[in-house]
Amino acid sequence: QVQLQESGPGLVKSSETLSLTCDVSGYSISSGYYWGWIRQPPGKGLEWIGSNSHSGNTYDNPSLKSRVTISLDTSKNQVSLKLRSVTAADTAVYYCARLRGSGSWPFDYWGQGTLVAVSS
Amino acid sequence: DIQMTQSPSSLSASVGDRVSITCRASQSISTYLNWYQHKPGKAPKLLIHSTGRLQSGVPSRFSGSGSGTEFTLTITHLQPEDFATYYCQQSYSPLITFGQGTRLEIK
């Protein structure tokens, strides 16, 4: 059974870098698929942040203006997210998820999410 | 970017009812359309992929249809556990987008 678990600081200061890690178990991320991050600001809907594959193909949401880095550490079976120059608008619950690499490419496994607040 | 628009934004229904949620794409996405159920404090759950294919373990009262730019999620015989927020999502473009969500509430 594939399981994902996000971790990282729950509070980040404005203008600094938000860093989160997603531990993956039950599947080796080096075996394939894309891995993504999605967030949900308080009272709002889901927003895709970006995706990365084991082969290094990356995509990120243009609205985040190139502040995003998503990387895979195959030795630790982890997916990481860095979001630079954060503001209060980046306060959200952050989810990592596996992007099934076939058919309609759905996010088929999700972590429970971690809340990150940005303080001034 | 491909914009995804859901309607309605919220919906009230009773246990046992049949409800439908519509999702429209700003351009054709073929059948690259997925539906998720999201409850507060929980991870979103994949319900339907490829427009109409039920994810393993999802009850058959959930169904999806459509193609191109218009898609529908239908839930028949609503159960208490179905009251949640539902999102559509396209993966036709590698720049993934979600609909804004439809909140399904108990009447």
GROMACS .gro file of C-alpha atoms in nm:
model
  227
    1GLN     CA    1   0.000   0.000   0.000
    2VAL     CA    2   0.142   0.335  -0.108
    3GLN     CA    3   0.155   0.591   0.172
    4LEU     CA    4   0.271   0.952   0.172
    5GLN     CA    5   0.345   1.170   0.473
    6GLU     CA    6   0.427   1.541   0.460
    7SER     CA    7   0.646   1.710   0.720
    8GLY     CA    8   0.805   2.047   0.780
    9PRO     CA    9   0.777   2.370   0.979
   10GLY     CA   10   0.424   2.483   1.056
   11LEU     CA   11   0.526   2.848   1.061
   12VAL     CA   12   0.742   3.037   0.812
   13LYS     CA   13   0.831   3.404   0.815
   14SER     CA   14   0.731   3.628   0.528
   15SER     CA   15   0.996   3.658   0.251
   16GLU     CA   16   1.166   3.335   0.360
   17THR     CA   17   1.161   2.990   0.197
   18LEU     CA   18   0.898   2.727   0.279
   19SER     CA   19   1.051   2.378   0.279
   20LEU     CA   20   0.848   2.058   0.304
   21THR     CA   21   0.932   1.690   0.270
   22CYS     CA   22   0.708   1.403   0.168
   23ASP     CA   23   0.811   1.054   0.282
   24VAL     CA   24   0.687   0.784   0.045
   25SER     CA   25   0.645   0.423   0.155
   26GLY     CA   26   0.516   0.119  -0.029
   27TYR     CA   27   0.657   0.237  -0.363
   28SER     CA   28   1.003   0.333  -0.486
   29ILE     CA   29   0.991   0.680  -0.641
   30SER     CA   30   1.277   0.580  -0.871
   31SER     CA   31   1.047   0.325  -1.035
   32GLY     CA   32   0.852   0.592  -1.217
   33TYR     CA   33   0.546   0.819  -1.206
   34TYR     CA   34   0.533   1.188  -1.138
   35TRP     CA   35   0.506   1.333  -0.789
   36GLY     CA   36   0.326   1.653  -0.715
   37TRP     CA   37   0.235   1.911  -0.456
   38ILE     CA   38  -0.109   2.064  -0.417
   39ARG     CA   39  -0.225   2.321  -0.163
   40GLN     CA   40  -0.549   2.451  -0.016
   41PRO     CA   41  -0.554   2.802   0.134
   42PRO     CA   42  -0.803   2.851   0.420
   43GLY     CA   43  -1.158   2.865   0.285
   44LYS     CA   44  -1.048   2.810  -0.075
   45GLY     CA   45  -1.015   2.525  -0.322
   46LEU     CA   46  -0.732   2.301  -0.432
   47GLU     CA   47  -0.444   2.456  -0.622
   48TRP     CA   48  -0.180   2.257  -0.807
   49ILE     CA   49   0.173   2.376  -0.723
   50GLY     CA   50   0.390   2.157  -0.944
   51SER     CA   51   0.502   1.809  -1.045
   52ASN     CA   52   0.832   1.629  -1.101
   53SER     CA   53   0.927   1.289  -1.236
   54HIS     CA   54   1.213   1.053  -1.150
   55SER     CA   55   1.364   1.146  -1.486
   56GLY     CA   56   1.370   1.514  -1.392
   57ASN     CA   57   1.081   1.650  -1.601
   58THR     CA   58   0.932   1.931  -1.396
   59TYR     CA   59   0.626   2.152  -1.431
   60ASP     CA   60   0.500   2.421  -1.198
   61ASN     CA   61   0.206   2.654  -1.174
   62PRO     CA   62   0.280   2.977  -1.368
   63SER     CA   63   0.086   3.175  -1.106
   64LEU     CA   64   0.364   3.101  -0.856
   65LYS     CA   65   0.607   3.294  -1.074
   66SER     CA   66   0.898   3.049  -1.071
   67ARG     CA   67   0.925   3.043  -0.690
   68VAL     CA   68   0.886   2.663  -0.681
   69THR     CA   69   1.143   2.383  -0.673
   70ILE     CA   70   1.028   2.021  -0.649
   71SER     CA   71   1.296   1.756  -0.620
   72LEU     CA   72   1.316   1.381  -0.569
   73ASP     CA   73   1.566   1.212  -0.334
   74THR     CA   74   1.563   0.849  -0.444
   75SER     CA   75   1.808   0.745  -0.169
   76LYS     CA   76   1.557   0.855   0.096
   77ASN     CA   77   1.244   0.790  -0.113
   78GLN     CA   78   1.135   1.148  -0.051
   79VAL     CA   79   0.981   1.428  -0.252
   80SER     CA   80   1.057   1.782  -0.143
   81LEU     CA   81   0.904   2.124  -0.204
   82LYS     CA   82   1.072   2.461  -0.174
   83LEU     CA   83   0.867   2.777  -0.218
   84ARG     CA   84   1.071   3.096  -0.208
   85SER     CA   85   0.979   3.448  -0.101
   86VAL     CA   86   0.658   3.349   0.075
   87THR     CA   87   0.381   3.588   0.171
   88ALA     CA   88   0.062   3.551   0.373
   89ALA     CA   89  -0.107   3.431   0.052
   90ASP     CA   90   0.102   3.113   0.074
   91THR     CA   91  -0.063   3.010   0.402
   92ALA     CA   92  -0.231   2.678   0.324
   93VAL     CA   93  -0.255   2.307   0.385
   94TYR     CA   94   0.007   2.147   0.160
   95TYR     CA   95  -0.044   1.798   0.017
   96CYS     CA   96   0.195   1.573  -0.170
   97ALA     CA   97   0.048   1.321  -0.411
   98ARG     CA   98   0.143   1.062  -0.671
   99LEU     CA   99   0.045   1.138  -1.028
  100ARG     CA  100  -0.046   0.815  -1.201
  101GLY     CA  101   0.143   0.811  -1.527
  102SER     CA  102  -0.125   0.658  -1.746
  103GLY     CA  103  -0.477   0.726  -1.868
  104SER     CA  104  -0.591   1.066  -1.748
  105TRP     CA  105  -0.298   1.108  -1.508
  106PRO     CA  106  -0.494   1.138  -1.184
  107PHE     CA  107  -0.349   1.197  -0.840
  108ASP     CA  108  -0.416   0.850  -0.702
  109TYR     CA  109  -0.238   0.859  -0.364
  110TRP     CA  110  -0.229   1.159  -0.130
  111GLY     CA  111  -0.068   1.250   0.198
  112GLN     CA  112  -0.279   1.376   0.488
  113GLY     CA  113  -0.153   1.730   0.440
  114THR     CA  114   0.040   1.971   0.658
  115LEU     CA  115  -0.066   2.323   0.752
  116VAL     CA  116   0.187   2.597   0.693
  117ALA     CA  117   0.122   2.950   0.813
  118VAL     CA  118   0.323   3.250   0.696
  119SER     CA  119   0.379   3.517   0.955
  120SER     CA  120   0.486   3.873   0.909
  121ASP     CA  121  -0.376   2.764  -1.883
  122ILE     CA  122  -0.687   2.551  -1.912
  123GLN     CA  123  -0.958   2.691  -1.684
  124MET     CA  124  -1.198   2.451  -1.515
  125THR     CA  125  -1.537   2.584  -1.403
  126GLN     CA  126  -1.771   2.383  -1.183
  127SER     CA  127  -2.140   2.441  -1.125
  128PRO     CA  128  -2.306   2.478  -0.895
  129SER     CA  129  -2.063   2.609  -0.633
  130SER     CA  130  -2.281   2.460  -0.361
  131LEU     CA  131  -2.570   2.219  -0.351
  132SER     CA  132  -2.815   2.107  -0.083
  133ALA     CA  133  -2.966   1.760  -0.103
  134SER     CA  134  -3.117   1.488   0.114
  135VAL     CA  135  -3.007   1.132   0.181
  136GLY     CA  136  -3.136   0.916  -0.103
  137ASP     CA  137  -3.138   1.197  -0.362
  138ARG     CA  138  -2.966   1.198  -0.700
  139VAL     CA  139  -2.735   1.492  -0.771
  140SER     CA  140  -2.519   1.604  -1.062
  141ILE     CA  141  -2.222   1.839  -1.073
  142THR     CA  142  -2.099   1.991  -1.399
  143CYS     CA  143  -1.742   2.078  -1.490
  144ARG     CA  144  -1.657   2.281  -1.799
  145ALA     CA  145  -1.311   2.322  -1.951
  146SER     CA  146  -1.200   2.636  -2.136
  147GLN     CA  147  -1.076   2.416  -2.422
  148SER     CA  148  -1.111   2.054  -2.522
  149ILE     CA  149  -0.941   1.814  -2.282
  150SER     CA  150  -1.062   1.493  -2.449
  151THR     CA  151  -1.133   1.261  -2.153
  152TYR     CA  152  -0.842   1.374  -1.935
  153LEU     CA  153  -1.079   1.457  -1.651
  154ASN     CA  154  -1.071   1.334  -1.292
  155TRP     CA  155  -1.303   1.381  -0.992
  156TYR     CA  156  -1.210   1.397  -0.624
  157GLN     CA  157  -1.402   1.399  -0.299
  158HIS     CA  158  -1.261   1.610  -0.017
  159LYS     CA  159  -1.369   1.615   0.346
  160PRO     CA  160  -1.235   1.861   0.607
  161GLY     CA  161  -0.911   1.745   0.766
  162LYS     CA  162  -0.874   1.454   0.525
  163ALA     CA  163  -0.675   1.390   0.211
  164PRO     CA  164  -0.866   1.433  -0.115
  165LYS     CA  165  -0.986   1.100  -0.251
  166LEU     CA  166  -0.980   1.003  -0.618
  167LEU     CA  167  -1.329   0.894  -0.723
  168ILE     CA  168  -1.327   0.884  -1.102
  169HIS     CA  169  -1.050   0.903  -1.361
  170SER     CA  170  -1.054   0.924  -1.738
  171THR     CA  171  -1.397   1.091  -1.719
  172GLY     CA  172  -1.596   0.780  -1.640
  173ARG     CA  173  -1.374   0.513  -1.482
  174LEU     CA  174  -1.443   0.438  -1.118
  175GLN     CA  175  -1.136   0.421  -0.896
  176SER     CA  176  -1.099   0.087  -0.717
  177GLY     CA  177  -1.310   0.070  -0.402
  178VAL     CA  178  -1.540   0.361  -0.492
  179PRO     CA  179  -1.913   0.276  -0.469
  180SER     CA  180  -2.103   0.235  -0.794
  181ARG     CA  181  -2.348   0.513  -0.700
  182PHE     CA  182  -2.077   0.748  -0.830
  183SER     CA  183  -2.053   0.788  -1.207
  184GLY     CA  184  -1.895   1.028  -1.453
  185SER     CA  185  -1.958   1.120  -1.813
  186GLY     CA  186  -1.868   1.371  -2.081
  187SER     CA  187  -1.592   1.456  -2.324
  188GLY     CA  188  -1.431   1.758  -2.482
  189THR     CA  189  -1.529   2.053  -2.267
  190GLU     CA  190  -1.829   1.940  -2.062
  191PHE     CA  191  -1.829   1.675  -1.791
  192THR     CA  192  -2.069   1.554  -1.524
  193LEU     CA  193  -2.031   1.375  -1.192
  194THR     CA  194  -2.351   1.204  -1.080
  195ILE     CA  195  -2.421   1.056  -0.740
  196THR     CA  196  -2.732   0.843  -0.702
  197HIS     CA  197  -2.892   0.740  -0.373
  198LEU     CA  198  -2.692   0.990  -0.166
  199GLN     CA  199  -2.549   0.848   0.156
  200PRO     CA  200  -2.456   1.048   0.470
  201GLU     CA  201  -2.085   0.995   0.399
  202ASP     CA  202  -2.119   1.159   0.055
  203PHE     CA  203  -2.161   1.510   0.194
  204ALA     CA  204  -1.829   1.672   0.109
  205THR     CA  205  -1.667   1.902  -0.146
  206TYR     CA  206  -1.608   1.769  -0.498
  207TYR     CA  207  -1.340   1.885  -0.740
  208CYS     CA  208  -1.279   1.818  -1.105
  209GLN     CA  209  -0.922   1.827  -1.240
  210GLN     CA  210  -0.771   1.816  -1.587
  211SER     CA  211  -0.439   1.659  -1.683
  212TYR     CA  212  -0.468   1.716  -2.058
  213SER     CA  213  -0.209   1.987  -2.012
  214PRO     CA  214   0.096   1.922  -1.791
  215LEU     CA  215  -0.005   2.250  -1.623
  216ILE     CA  216  -0.271   2.085  -1.411
  217THR     CA  217  -0.580   2.276  -1.302
  218PHE     CA  218  -0.866   2.205  -1.064
  219GLY     CA  219  -1.219   2.336  -1.066
  220GLN     CA  220  -1.312   2.566  -0.781
  221GLY     CA  221  -1.508   2.295  -0.602
  222THR     CA  222  -1.873   2.211  -0.534
  223ARG     CA  223  -1.982   2.184  -0.173
  224LEU     CA  224  -2.253   1.923  -0.124
  225GLU     CA  225  -2.450   1.988   0.194
  226ILE     CA  226  -2.728   1.808   0.375
  227LYS     CA  227  -3.069   1.969   0.327
   0.00000   0.00000   0.00000
